[in-house]
Amino acid sequence: MPIYRFAVRREADPDADIRWTHLPDKETAHSFANLLIKQFVSSGRYSDAARACLEVKEDTGDLLLSIPFSYTT
């Protein structure tokens, strides 16, 4: 099962909040990314959510997608 990297990127913060997980495929990684964003926003952890995005990379290091937090809120 592939490993996917989920990294929260914010304009003013050079350090990403990174999480890794095994998922069966790209479609599941996309769904998981949307779920993570909704949890992050609802938790209030990212007060600057309008300027944050979640980057998802495959275990090869290739960027799969980048979703702005504002897209799912």
GROMACS .gro file of C-alpha atoms in nm:
model
   73
    1MET     CA    1   0.000   0.000   0.000
    2PRO     CA    2   0.144   0.342  -0.096
    3ILE     CA    3   0.243   0.602   0.163
    4TYR     CA    4   0.107   0.955   0.118
    5ARG     CA    5   0.251   1.272   0.270
    6PHE     CA    6   0.009   1.544   0.384
    7ALA     CA    7   0.173   1.881   0.455
    8VAL     CA    8  -0.003   2.198   0.570
    9ARG     CA    9   0.159   2.501   0.408
   10ARG     CA   10   0.103   2.857   0.529
   11GLU     CA   11   0.241   3.178   0.379
   12ALA     CA   12   0.404   3.309   0.694
   13ASP     CA   13   0.527   2.975   0.828
   14PRO     CA   14   0.823   2.804   0.660
   15ASP     CA   15   0.773   2.483   0.864
   16ALA     CA   16   0.501   2.253   0.741
   17ASP     CA   17   0.279   2.042   0.965
   18ILE     CA   18   0.345   1.700   0.807
   19ARG     CA   19   0.160   1.371   0.843
   20TRP     CA   20   0.222   1.040   0.666
   21THR     CA   21  -0.026   0.758   0.613
   22HIS     CA   22  -0.074   0.441   0.411
   23LEU     CA   23  -0.374   0.457   0.179
   24PRO     CA   24  -0.488   0.225  -0.100
   25ASP     CA   25  -0.501   0.478  -0.386
   26LYS     CA   26  -0.500   0.840  -0.505
   27GLU     CA   27  -0.877   0.880  -0.476
   28THR     CA   28  -0.865   0.780  -0.110
   29ALA     CA   29  -0.577   1.022  -0.053
   30HIS     CA   30  -0.786   1.303  -0.202
   31SER     CA   31  -1.083   1.219   0.021
   32PHE     CA   32  -0.855   1.195   0.326
   33ALA     CA   33  -0.705   1.536   0.243
   34ASN     CA   34  -1.049   1.698   0.239
   35LEU     CA   35  -1.132   1.532   0.572
   36LEU     CA   36  -0.807   1.657   0.728
   37ILE     CA   37  -0.873   2.014   0.614
   38LYS     CA   38  -1.224   2.011   0.760
   39GLN     CA   39  -1.087   1.880   1.092
   40PHE     CA   40  -0.805   2.137   1.100
   41VAL     CA   41  -1.040   2.428   1.026
   42SER     CA   42  -1.307   2.317   1.276
   43SER     CA   43  -1.044   2.266   1.549
   44GLY     CA   44  -0.934   2.630   1.522
   45ARG     CA   45  -0.572   2.518   1.505
   46TYR     CA   46  -0.513   2.724   1.193
   47SER     CA   47  -0.638   3.076   1.261
   48ASP     CA   48  -0.508   3.180   0.918
   49ALA     CA   49  -0.693   2.901   0.736
   50ALA     CA   50  -0.774   3.130   0.443
   51ARG     CA   51  -0.400   3.140   0.364
   52ALA     CA   52  -0.324   2.771   0.421
   53CYS     CA   53  -0.324   2.477   0.184
   54LEU     CA   54  -0.270   2.104   0.214
   55GLU     CA   55  -0.017   1.949  -0.021
   56VAL     CA   56  -0.039   1.577  -0.085
   57LYS     CA   57   0.263   1.391  -0.220
   58GLU     CA   58   0.299   1.031  -0.323
   59ASP     CA   59   0.573   0.814  -0.174
   60THR     CA   60   0.780   0.890  -0.485
   61GLY     CA   61   0.785   1.257  -0.381
   62ASP     CA   62   0.563   1.365  -0.671
   63LEU     CA   63   0.300   1.626  -0.586
   64LEU     CA   64  -0.043   1.468  -0.619
   65LEU     CA   65  -0.252   1.774  -0.532
   66SER     CA   66  -0.262   2.099  -0.339
   67ILE     CA   67  -0.593   2.203  -0.183
   68PRO     CA   68  -0.648   2.551  -0.034
   69PHE     CA   69  -0.826   2.534   0.303
   70SER     CA   70  -1.073   2.792   0.170
   71TYR     CA   71  -1.178   2.547  -0.102
   72THR     CA   72  -1.341   2.308   0.145
   73THR     CA   73  -1.464   2.549   0.412
   0.00000   0.00000   0.00000
